[in-house]
PDB file of C-alpha atoms in Angstrom:
ATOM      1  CA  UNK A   1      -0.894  36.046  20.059  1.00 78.00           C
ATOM      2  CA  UNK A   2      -4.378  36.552  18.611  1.00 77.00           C
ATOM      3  CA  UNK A   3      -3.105  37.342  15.437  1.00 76.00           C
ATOM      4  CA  UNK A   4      -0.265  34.392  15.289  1.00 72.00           C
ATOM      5  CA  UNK A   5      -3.720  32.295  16.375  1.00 73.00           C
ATOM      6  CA  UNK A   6      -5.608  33.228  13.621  1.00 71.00           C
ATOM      7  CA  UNK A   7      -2.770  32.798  11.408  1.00 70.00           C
ATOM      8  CA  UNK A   8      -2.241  28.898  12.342  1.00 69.00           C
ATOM      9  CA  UNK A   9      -6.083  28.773  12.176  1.00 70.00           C
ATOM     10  CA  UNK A  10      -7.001  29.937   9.131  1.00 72.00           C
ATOM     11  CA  UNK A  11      -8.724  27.564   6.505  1.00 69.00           C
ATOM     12  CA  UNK A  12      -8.259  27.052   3.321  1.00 68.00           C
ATOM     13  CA  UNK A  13     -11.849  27.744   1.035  1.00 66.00           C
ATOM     14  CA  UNK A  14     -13.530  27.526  -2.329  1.00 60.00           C
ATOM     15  CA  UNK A  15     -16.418  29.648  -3.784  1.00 58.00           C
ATOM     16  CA  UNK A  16     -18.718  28.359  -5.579  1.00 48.00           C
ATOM     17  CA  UNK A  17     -17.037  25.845  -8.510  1.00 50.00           C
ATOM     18  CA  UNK A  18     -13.844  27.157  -8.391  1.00 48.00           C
ATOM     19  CA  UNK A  19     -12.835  23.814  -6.300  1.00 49.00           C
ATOM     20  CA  UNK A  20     -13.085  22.482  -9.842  1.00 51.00           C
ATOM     21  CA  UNK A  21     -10.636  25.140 -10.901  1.00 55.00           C
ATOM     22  CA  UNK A  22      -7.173  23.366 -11.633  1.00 57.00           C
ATOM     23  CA  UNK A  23      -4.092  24.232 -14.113  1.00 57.00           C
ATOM     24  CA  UNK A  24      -3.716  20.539 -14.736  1.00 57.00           C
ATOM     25  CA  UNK A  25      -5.368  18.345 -17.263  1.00 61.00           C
ATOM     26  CA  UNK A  26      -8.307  16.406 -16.383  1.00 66.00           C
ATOM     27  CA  UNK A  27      -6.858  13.151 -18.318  1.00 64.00           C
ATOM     28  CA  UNK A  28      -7.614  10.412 -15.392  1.00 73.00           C
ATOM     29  CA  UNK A  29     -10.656   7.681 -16.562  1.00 73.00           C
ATOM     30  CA  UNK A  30     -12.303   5.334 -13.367  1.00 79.00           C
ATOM     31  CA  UNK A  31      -9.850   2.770 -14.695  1.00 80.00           C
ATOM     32  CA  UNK A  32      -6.800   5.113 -14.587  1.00 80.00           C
ATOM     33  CA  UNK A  33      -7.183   5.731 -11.037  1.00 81.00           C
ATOM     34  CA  UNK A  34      -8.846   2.263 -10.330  1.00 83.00           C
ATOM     35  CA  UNK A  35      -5.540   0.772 -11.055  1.00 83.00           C
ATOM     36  CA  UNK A  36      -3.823   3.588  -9.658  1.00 81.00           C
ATOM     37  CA  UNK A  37      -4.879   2.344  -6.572  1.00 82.00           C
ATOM     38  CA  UNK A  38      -4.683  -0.966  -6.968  1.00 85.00           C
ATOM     39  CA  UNK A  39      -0.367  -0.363  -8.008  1.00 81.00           C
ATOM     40  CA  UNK A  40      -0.132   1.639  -4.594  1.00 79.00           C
ATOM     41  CA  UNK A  41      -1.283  -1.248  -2.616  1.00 81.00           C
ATOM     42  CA  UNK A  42      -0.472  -4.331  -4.514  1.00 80.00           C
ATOM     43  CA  UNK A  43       2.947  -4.689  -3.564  1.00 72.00           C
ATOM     44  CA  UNK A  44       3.381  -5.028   0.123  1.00 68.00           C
ATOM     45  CA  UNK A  45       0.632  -7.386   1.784  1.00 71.00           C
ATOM     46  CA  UNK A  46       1.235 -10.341  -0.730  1.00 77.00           C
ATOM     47  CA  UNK A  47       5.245  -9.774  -1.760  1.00 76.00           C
ATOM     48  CA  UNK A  48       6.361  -8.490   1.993  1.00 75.00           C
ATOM     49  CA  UNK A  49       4.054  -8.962   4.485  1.00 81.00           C
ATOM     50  CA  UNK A  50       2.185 -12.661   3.845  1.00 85.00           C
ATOM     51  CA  UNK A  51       4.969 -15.039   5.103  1.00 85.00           C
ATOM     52  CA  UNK A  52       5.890 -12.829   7.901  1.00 86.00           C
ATOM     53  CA  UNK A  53       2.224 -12.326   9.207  1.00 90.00           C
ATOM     54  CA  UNK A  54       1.385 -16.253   8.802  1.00 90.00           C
ATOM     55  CA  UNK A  55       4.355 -17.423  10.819  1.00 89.00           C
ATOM     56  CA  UNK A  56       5.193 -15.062  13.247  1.00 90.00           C
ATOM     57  CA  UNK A  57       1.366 -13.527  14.023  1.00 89.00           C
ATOM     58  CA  UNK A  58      -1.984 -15.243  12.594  1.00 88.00           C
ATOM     59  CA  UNK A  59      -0.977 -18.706  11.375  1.00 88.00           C
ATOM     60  CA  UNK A  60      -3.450 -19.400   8.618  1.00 91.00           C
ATOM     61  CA  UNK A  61      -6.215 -16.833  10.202  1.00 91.00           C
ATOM     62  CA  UNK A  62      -4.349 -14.229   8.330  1.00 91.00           C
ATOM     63  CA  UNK A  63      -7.380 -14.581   6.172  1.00 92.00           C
ATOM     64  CA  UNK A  64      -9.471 -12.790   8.905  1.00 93.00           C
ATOM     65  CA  UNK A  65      -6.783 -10.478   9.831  1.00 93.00           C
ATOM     66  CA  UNK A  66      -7.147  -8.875   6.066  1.00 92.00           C
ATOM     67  CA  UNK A  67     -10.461  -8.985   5.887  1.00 93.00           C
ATOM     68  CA  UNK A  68     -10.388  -6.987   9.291  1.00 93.00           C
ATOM     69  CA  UNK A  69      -7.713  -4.820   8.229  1.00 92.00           C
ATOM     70  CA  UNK A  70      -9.574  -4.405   4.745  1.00 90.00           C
ATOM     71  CA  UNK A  71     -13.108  -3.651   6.778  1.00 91.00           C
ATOM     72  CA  UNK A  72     -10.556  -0.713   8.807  1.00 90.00           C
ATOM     73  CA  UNK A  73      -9.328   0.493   5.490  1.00 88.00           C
ATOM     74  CA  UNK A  74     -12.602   0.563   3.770  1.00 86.00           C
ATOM     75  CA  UNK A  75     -14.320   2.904   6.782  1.00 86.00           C
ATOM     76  CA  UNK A  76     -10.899   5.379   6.127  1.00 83.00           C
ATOM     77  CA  UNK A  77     -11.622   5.048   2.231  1.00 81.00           C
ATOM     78  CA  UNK A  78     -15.178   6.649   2.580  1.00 80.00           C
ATOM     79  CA  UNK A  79     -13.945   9.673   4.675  1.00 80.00           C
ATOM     80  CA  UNK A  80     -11.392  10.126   1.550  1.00 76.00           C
ATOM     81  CA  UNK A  81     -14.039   9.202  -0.830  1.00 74.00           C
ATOM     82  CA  UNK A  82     -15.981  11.883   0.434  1.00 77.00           C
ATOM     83  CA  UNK A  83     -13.514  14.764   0.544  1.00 76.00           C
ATOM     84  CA  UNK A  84     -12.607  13.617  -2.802  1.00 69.00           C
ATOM     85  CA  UNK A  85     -15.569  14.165  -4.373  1.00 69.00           C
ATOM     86  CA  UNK A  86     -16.165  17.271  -2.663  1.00 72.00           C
ATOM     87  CA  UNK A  87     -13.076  18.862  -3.021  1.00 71.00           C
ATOM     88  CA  UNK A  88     -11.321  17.487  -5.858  1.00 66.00           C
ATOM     89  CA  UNK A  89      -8.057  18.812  -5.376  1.00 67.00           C
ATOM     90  CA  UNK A  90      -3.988  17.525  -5.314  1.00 67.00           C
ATOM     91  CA  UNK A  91      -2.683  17.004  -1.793  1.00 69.00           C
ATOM     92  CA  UNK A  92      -4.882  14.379  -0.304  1.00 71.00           C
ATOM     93  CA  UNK A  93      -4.943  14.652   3.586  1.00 78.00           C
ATOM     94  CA  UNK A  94      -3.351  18.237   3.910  1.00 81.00           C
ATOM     95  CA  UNK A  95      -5.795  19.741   1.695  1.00 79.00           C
ATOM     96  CA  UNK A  96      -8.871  18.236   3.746  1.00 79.00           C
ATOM     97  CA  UNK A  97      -7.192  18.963   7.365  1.00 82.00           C
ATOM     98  CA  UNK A  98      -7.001  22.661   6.081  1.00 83.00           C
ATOM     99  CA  UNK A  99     -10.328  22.833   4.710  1.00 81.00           C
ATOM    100  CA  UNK A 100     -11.012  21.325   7.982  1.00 80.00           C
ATOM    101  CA  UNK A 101      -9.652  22.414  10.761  1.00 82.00           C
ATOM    102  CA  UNK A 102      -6.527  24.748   9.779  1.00 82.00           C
ATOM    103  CA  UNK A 103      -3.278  25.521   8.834  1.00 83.00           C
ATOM    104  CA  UNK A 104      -1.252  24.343  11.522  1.00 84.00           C
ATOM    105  CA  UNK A 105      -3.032  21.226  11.742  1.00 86.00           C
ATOM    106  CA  UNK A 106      -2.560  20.687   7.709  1.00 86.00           C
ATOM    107  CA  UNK A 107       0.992  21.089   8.071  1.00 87.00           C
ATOM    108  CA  UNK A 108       1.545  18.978  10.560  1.00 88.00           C
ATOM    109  CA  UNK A 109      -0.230  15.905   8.607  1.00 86.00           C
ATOM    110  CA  UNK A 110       1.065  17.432   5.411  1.00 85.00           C
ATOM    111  CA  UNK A 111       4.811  15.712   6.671  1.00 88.00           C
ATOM    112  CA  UNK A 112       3.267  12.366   7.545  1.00 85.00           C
ATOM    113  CA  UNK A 113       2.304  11.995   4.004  1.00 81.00           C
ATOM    114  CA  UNK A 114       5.506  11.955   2.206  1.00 83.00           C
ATOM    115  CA  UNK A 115       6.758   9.784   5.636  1.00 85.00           C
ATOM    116  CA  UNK A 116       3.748   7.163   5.146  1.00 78.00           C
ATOM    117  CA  UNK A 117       4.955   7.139   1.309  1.00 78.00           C
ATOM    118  CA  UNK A 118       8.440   7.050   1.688  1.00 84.00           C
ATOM    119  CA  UNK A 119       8.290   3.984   4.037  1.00 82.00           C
ATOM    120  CA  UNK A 120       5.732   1.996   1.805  1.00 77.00           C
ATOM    121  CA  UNK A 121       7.789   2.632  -1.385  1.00 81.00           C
ATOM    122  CA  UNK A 122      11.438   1.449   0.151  1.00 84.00           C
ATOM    123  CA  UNK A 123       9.747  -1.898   1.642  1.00 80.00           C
ATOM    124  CA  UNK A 124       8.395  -2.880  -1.481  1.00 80.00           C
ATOM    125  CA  UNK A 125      11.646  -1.976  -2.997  1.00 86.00           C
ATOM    126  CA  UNK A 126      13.817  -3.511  -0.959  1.00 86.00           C
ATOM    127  CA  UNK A 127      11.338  -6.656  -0.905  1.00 83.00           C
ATOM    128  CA  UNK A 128      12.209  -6.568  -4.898  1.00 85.00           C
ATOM    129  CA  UNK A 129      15.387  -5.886  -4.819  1.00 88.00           C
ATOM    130  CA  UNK A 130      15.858  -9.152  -2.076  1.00 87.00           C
ATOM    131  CA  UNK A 131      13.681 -11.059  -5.038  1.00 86.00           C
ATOM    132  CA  UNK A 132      15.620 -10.814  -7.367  1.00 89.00           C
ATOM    133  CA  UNK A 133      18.917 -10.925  -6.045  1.00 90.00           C
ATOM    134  CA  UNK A 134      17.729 -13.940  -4.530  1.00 90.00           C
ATOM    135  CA  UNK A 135      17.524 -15.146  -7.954  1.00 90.00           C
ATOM    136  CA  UNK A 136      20.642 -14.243  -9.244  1.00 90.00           C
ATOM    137  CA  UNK A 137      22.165 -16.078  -6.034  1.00 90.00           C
ATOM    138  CA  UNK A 138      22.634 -13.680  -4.024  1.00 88.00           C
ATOM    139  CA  UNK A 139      25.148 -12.009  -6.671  1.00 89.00           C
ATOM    140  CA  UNK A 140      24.404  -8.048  -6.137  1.00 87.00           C
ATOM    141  CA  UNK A 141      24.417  -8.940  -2.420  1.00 86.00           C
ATOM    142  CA  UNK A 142      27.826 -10.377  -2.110  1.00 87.00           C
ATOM    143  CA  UNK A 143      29.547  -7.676  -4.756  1.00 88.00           C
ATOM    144  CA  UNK A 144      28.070  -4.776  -3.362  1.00 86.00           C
ATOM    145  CA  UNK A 145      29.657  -5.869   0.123  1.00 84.00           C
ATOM    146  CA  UNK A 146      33.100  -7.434  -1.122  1.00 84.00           C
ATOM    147  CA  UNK A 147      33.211  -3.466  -3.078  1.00 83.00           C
ATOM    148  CA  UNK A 148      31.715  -1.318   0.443  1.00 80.00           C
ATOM    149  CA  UNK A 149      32.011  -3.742   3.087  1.00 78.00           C
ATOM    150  CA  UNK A 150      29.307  -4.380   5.272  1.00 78.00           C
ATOM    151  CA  UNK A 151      27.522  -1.314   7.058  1.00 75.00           C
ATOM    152  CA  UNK A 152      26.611  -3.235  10.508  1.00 69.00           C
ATOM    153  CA  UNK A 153      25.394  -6.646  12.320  1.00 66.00           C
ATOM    154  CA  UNK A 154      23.546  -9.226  10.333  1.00 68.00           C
ATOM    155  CA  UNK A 155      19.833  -8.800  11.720  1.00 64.00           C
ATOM    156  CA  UNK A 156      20.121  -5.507  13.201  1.00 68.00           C
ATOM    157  CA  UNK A 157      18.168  -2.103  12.391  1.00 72.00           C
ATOM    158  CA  UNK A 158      20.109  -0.890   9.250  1.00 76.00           C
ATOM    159  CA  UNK A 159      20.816  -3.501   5.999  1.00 78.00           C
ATOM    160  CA  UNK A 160      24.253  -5.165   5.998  1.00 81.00           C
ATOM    161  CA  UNK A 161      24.837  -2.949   2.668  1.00 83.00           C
ATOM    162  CA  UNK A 162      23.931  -0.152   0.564  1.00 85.00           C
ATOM    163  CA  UNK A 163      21.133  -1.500  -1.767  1.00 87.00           C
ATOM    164  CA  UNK A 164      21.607  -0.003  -4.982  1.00 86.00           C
ATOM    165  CA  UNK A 165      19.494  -1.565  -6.720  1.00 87.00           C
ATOM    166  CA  UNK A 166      16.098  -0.848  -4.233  1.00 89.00           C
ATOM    167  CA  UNK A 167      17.759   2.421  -5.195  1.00 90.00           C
ATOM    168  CA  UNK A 168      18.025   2.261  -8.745  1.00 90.00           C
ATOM    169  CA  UNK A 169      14.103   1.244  -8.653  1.00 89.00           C
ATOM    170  CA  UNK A 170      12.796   3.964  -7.126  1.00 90.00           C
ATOM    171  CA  UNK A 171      14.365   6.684  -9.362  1.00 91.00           C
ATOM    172  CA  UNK A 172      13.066   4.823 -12.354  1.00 90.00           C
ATOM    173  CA  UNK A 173       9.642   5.178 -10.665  1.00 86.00           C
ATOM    174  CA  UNK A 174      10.740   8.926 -10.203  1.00 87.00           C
ATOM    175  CA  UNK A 175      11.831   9.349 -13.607  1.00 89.00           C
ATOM    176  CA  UNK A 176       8.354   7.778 -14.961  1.00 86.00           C
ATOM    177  CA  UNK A 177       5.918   9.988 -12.566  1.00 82.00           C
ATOM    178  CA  UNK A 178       8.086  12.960 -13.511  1.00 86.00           C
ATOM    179  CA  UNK A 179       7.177  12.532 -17.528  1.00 84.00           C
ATOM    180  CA  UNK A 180       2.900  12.610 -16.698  1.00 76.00           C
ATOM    181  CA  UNK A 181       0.165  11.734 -15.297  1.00 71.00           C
ATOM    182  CA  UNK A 182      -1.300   9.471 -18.064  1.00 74.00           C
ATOM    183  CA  UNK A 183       2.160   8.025 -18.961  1.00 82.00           C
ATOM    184  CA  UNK A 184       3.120   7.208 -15.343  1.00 80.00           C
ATOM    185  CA  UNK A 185      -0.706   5.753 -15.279  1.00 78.00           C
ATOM    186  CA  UNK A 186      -0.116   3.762 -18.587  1.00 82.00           C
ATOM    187  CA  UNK A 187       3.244   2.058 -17.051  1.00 84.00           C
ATOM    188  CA  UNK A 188       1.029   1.454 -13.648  1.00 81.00           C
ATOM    189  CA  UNK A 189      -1.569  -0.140 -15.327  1.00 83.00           C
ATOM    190  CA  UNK A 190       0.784  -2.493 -17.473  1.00 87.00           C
ATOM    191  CA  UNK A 191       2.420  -3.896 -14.198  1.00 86.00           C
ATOM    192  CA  UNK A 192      -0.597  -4.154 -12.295  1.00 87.00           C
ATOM    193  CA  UNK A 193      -2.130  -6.265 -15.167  1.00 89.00           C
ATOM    194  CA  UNK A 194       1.061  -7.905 -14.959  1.00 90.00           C
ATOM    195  CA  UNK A 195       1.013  -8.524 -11.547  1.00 87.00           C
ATOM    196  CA  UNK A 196      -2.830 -10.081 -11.514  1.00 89.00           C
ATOM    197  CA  UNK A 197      -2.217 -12.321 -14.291  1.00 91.00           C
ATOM    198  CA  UNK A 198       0.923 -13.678 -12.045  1.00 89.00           C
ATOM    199  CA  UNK A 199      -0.761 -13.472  -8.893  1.00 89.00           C
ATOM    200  CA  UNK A 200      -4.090 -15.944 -10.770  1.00 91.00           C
ATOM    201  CA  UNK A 201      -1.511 -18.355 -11.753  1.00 92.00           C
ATOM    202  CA  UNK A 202      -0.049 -18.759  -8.510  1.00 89.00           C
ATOM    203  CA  UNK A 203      -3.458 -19.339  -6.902  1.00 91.00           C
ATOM    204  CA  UNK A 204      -4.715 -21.792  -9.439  1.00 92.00           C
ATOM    205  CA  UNK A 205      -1.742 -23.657  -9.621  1.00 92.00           C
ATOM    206  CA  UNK A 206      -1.226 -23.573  -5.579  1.00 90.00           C
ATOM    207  CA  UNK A 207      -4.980 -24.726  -5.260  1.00 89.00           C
ATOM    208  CA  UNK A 208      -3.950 -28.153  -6.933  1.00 89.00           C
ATOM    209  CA  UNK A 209      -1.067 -28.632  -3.765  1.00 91.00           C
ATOM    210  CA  UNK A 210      -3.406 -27.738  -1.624  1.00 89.00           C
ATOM    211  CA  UNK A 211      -3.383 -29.790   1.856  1.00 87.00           C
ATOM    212  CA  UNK A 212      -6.594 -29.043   3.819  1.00 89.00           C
ATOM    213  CA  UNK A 213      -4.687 -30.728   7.000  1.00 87.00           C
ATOM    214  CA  UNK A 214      -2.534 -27.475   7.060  1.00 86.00           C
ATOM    215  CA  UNK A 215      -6.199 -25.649   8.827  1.00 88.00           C
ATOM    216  CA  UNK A 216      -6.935 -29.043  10.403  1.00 85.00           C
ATOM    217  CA  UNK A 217      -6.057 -30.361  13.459  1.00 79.00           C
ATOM    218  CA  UNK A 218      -4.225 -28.807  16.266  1.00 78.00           C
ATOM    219  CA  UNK A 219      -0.449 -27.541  17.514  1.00 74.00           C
ATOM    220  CA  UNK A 220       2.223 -29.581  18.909  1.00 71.00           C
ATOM    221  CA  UNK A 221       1.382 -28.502  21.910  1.00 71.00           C
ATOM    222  CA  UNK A 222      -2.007 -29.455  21.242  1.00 70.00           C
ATOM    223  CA  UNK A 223      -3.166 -26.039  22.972  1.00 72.00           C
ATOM    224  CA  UNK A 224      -4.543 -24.018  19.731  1.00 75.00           C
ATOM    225  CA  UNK A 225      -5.937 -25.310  16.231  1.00 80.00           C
ATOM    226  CA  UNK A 226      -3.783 -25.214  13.555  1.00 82.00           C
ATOM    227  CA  UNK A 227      -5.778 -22.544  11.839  1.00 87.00           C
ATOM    228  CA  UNK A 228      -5.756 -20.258  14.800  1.00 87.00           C
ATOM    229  CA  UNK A 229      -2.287 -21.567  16.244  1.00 87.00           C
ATOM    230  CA  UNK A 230      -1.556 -18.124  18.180  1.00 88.00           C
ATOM    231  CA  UNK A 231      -5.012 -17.553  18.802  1.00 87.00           C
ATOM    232  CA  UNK A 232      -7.635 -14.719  18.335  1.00 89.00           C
ATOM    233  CA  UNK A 233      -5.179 -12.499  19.854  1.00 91.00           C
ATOM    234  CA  UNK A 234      -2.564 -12.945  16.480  1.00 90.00           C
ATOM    235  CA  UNK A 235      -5.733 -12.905  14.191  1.00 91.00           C
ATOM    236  CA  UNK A 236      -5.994  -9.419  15.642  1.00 93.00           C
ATOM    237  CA  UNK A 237      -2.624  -8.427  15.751  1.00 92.00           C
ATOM    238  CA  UNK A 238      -2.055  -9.701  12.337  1.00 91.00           C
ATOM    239  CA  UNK A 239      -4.558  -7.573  11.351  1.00 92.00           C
ATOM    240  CA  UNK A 240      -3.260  -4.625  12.658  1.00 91.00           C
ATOM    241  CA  UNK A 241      -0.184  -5.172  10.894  1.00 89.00           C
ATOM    242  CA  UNK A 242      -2.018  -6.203   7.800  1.00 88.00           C
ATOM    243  CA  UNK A 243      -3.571  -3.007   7.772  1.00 88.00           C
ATOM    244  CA  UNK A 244       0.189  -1.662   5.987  1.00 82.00           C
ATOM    245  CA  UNK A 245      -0.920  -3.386   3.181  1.00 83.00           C
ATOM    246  CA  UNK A 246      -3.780  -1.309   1.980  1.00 84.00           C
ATOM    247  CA  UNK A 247      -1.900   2.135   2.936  1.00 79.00           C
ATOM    248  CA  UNK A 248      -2.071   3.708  -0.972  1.00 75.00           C
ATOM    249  CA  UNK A 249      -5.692   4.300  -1.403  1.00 75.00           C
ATOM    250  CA  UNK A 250      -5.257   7.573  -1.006  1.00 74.00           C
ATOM    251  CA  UNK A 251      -3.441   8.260  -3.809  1.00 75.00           C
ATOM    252  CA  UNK A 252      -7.107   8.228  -5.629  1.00 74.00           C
ATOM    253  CA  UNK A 253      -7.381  11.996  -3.554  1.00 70.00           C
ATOM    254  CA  UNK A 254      -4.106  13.533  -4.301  1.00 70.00           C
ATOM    255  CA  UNK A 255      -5.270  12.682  -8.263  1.00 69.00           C
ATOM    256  CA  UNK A 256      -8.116  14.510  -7.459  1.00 65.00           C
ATOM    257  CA  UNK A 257      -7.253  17.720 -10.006  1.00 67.00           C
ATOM    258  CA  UNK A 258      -6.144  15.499 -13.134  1.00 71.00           C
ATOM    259  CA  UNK A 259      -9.581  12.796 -12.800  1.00 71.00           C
ATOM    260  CA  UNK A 260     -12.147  13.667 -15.381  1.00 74.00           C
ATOM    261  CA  UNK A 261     -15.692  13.587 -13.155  1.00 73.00           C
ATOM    262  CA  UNK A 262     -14.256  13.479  -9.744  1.00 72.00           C
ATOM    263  CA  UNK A 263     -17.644  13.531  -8.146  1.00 74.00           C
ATOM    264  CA  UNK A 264     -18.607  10.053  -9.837  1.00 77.00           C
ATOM    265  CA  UNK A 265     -14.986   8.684 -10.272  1.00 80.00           C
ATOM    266  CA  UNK A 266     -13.079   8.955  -7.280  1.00 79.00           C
ATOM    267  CA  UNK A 267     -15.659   6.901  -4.734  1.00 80.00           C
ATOM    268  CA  UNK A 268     -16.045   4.271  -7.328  1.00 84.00           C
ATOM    269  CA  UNK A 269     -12.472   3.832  -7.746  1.00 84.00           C
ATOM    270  CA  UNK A 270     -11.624   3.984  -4.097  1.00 83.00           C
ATOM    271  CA  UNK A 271     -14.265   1.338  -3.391  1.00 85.00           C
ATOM    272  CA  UNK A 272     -13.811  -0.998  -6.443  1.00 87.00           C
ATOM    273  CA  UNK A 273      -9.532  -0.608  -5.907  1.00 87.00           C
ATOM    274  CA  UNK A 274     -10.206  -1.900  -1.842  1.00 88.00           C
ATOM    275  CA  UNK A 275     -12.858  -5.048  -2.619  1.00 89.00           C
ATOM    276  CA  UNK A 276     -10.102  -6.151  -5.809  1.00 90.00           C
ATOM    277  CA  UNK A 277      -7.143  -5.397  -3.556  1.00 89.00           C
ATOM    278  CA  UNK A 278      -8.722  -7.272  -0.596  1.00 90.00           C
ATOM    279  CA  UNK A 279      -9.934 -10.715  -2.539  1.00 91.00           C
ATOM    280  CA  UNK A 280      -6.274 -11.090  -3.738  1.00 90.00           C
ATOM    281  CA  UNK A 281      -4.663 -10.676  -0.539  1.00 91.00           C
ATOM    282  CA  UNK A 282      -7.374 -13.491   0.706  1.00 91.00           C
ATOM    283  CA  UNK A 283      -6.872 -15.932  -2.281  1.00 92.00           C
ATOM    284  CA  UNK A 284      -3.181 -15.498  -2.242  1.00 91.00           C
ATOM    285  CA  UNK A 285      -2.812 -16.222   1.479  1.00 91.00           C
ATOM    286  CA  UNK A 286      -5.727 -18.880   1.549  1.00 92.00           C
ATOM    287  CA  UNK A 287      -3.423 -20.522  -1.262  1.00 92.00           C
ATOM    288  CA  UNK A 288      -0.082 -20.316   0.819  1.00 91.00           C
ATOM    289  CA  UNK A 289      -1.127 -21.532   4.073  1.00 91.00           C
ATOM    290  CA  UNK A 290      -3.144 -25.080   2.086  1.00 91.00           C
ATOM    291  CA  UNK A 291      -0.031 -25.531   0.583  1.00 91.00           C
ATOM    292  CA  UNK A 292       2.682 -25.452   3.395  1.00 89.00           C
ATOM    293  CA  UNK A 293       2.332 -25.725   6.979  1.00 89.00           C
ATOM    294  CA  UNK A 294       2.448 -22.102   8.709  1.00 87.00           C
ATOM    295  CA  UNK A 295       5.557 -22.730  10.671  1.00 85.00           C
ATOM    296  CA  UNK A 296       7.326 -23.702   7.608  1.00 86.00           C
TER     297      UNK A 296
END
């Protein structure tokens, strides 16, 4: 048992500069990773979580409940922006928990990386996948089931049908990753610059339908304003689920081996990524909720 303990136990540790030590290329630039960041976390609080969070949860407050969850996220980003610069190395939070504290523990965390991944990459895929079919009027939707059928009830846990294209997405993503580092960092940066230019034009052109009545005021029921209609208990639990939206930070660690200066990129990055990340998700929703009412 003493030697099963001490197997389980056992931590993983560098000498001298040989954390430094890697077989991959150094290639990564503070902008690389910057908008490496910024392409993990961009999708999911303003394409899947916004409308959901102001009507069900926070009302217009949601712009609290991301600063709170961006405050949460920002205490978790210096713990990585630490170990990052310390120990530069691929594999994120199983490489620190076995520096840390051990094998056993490392490999249990190990799994709930690719889990926290898995789930954050098939909302956002099925979000654009339900985008653009939603365009096409409802098209791939209503083939894909008149070929397969449905799968189950409208509304219940699985999808009503296979969603090949969510599918489709994500092994283009693959594909992409799989060539490199700096090509899959050249395609991220493209769509994140992309995405910022859109996400600019939607605030300045929402600003000018902006109703200031839609904070104003109070509910129907005349029990709660209008800009905290569920009170400070949905600011909070808005927040909570806001905090989903900023999962992806941590991809800045598990670049750790391919960043050139890791000591002086990686906590800029992580820091400037979360403050860029978090005035978006502000603007955008600040924008949504002046513009229609948050029960609408």
């Amino acid at each position: 048992m003493a030697s099963l303990w001490k197997a389980l136990s056992r931590r993983k540790k560098f000498e001298g500069d040989s954390h430094l030590d890697t077989n991959l290329r150094r290639c990564l630039g503070l902008l690389d990773i910057t908008f490496l960041a910024l392409g993990q976390m961009m999708g999911a609080g303003i394409y899947v979580l916004t409308g959901t969070v102001v009507r069900n949860q926070a009302g217009p407050s949601i712009v609290f409940s991301f600063m709170l969850a961006g405050a949460a996220a920002l205490l978790s980003a210096f713990s990585y922006a630490e170990f990052g610069a310390r120990f530069p190395r691929a594999g994120s939070a199983y490489t620190y928990t076995y520096i840390g504290f051990g094998e056993l523990w490392a490999f249990i965390v190990g799994w709930t990386v690719p889990l926290e991944y898995m789930i954050g990459n098939a909302a956002v895929a099925r979000s654009w996948s339900a985008y653009f079919d939603n365009l096409l009027d409802n098209y791939v939707r209503n083939t894909t089931i008149g070929l397969f059928g449905e799968m189950g009830a409208r509304g219940g846990f699985f999808s009503t049908y296979p969603d090949i294209m969510s599918f489709i997405l994500i092994c283009l993503c693959s594909c992409v990753i799989a060539i490199g580092s700096k090509v899959s960092a050249n395609v991220n940066t493209s769509f994140v610059v992309l995405n910022i230019v859109v996400i600019i034009i939607v605030i300045v052109s929402g600003l000018s339908y902006a109703d200031i009545t839609n904070w104003t005021g109070t509910t129907a029921d005349g029990l709660h304003s209008n800009f905290l209609p569920f009170g400070t208990t949905g600011t909070l639990t808005g927040a909570a689920t806001c905090f989903f939206s900023y999962i992806g930070f941590e991809v800045l660690a598990s670049a750790g081996e391919e960043v050139k200066s890791p000591h002086r990129t990686i906590p800029i990055a992580t820091f400037l990524s979360i403050g860029i990340i978090m005035t978006l998700y502000i603007l955008v929703s600040s924008t949504l909720t002046l513009m229609i009412p948050y029960d609408q």
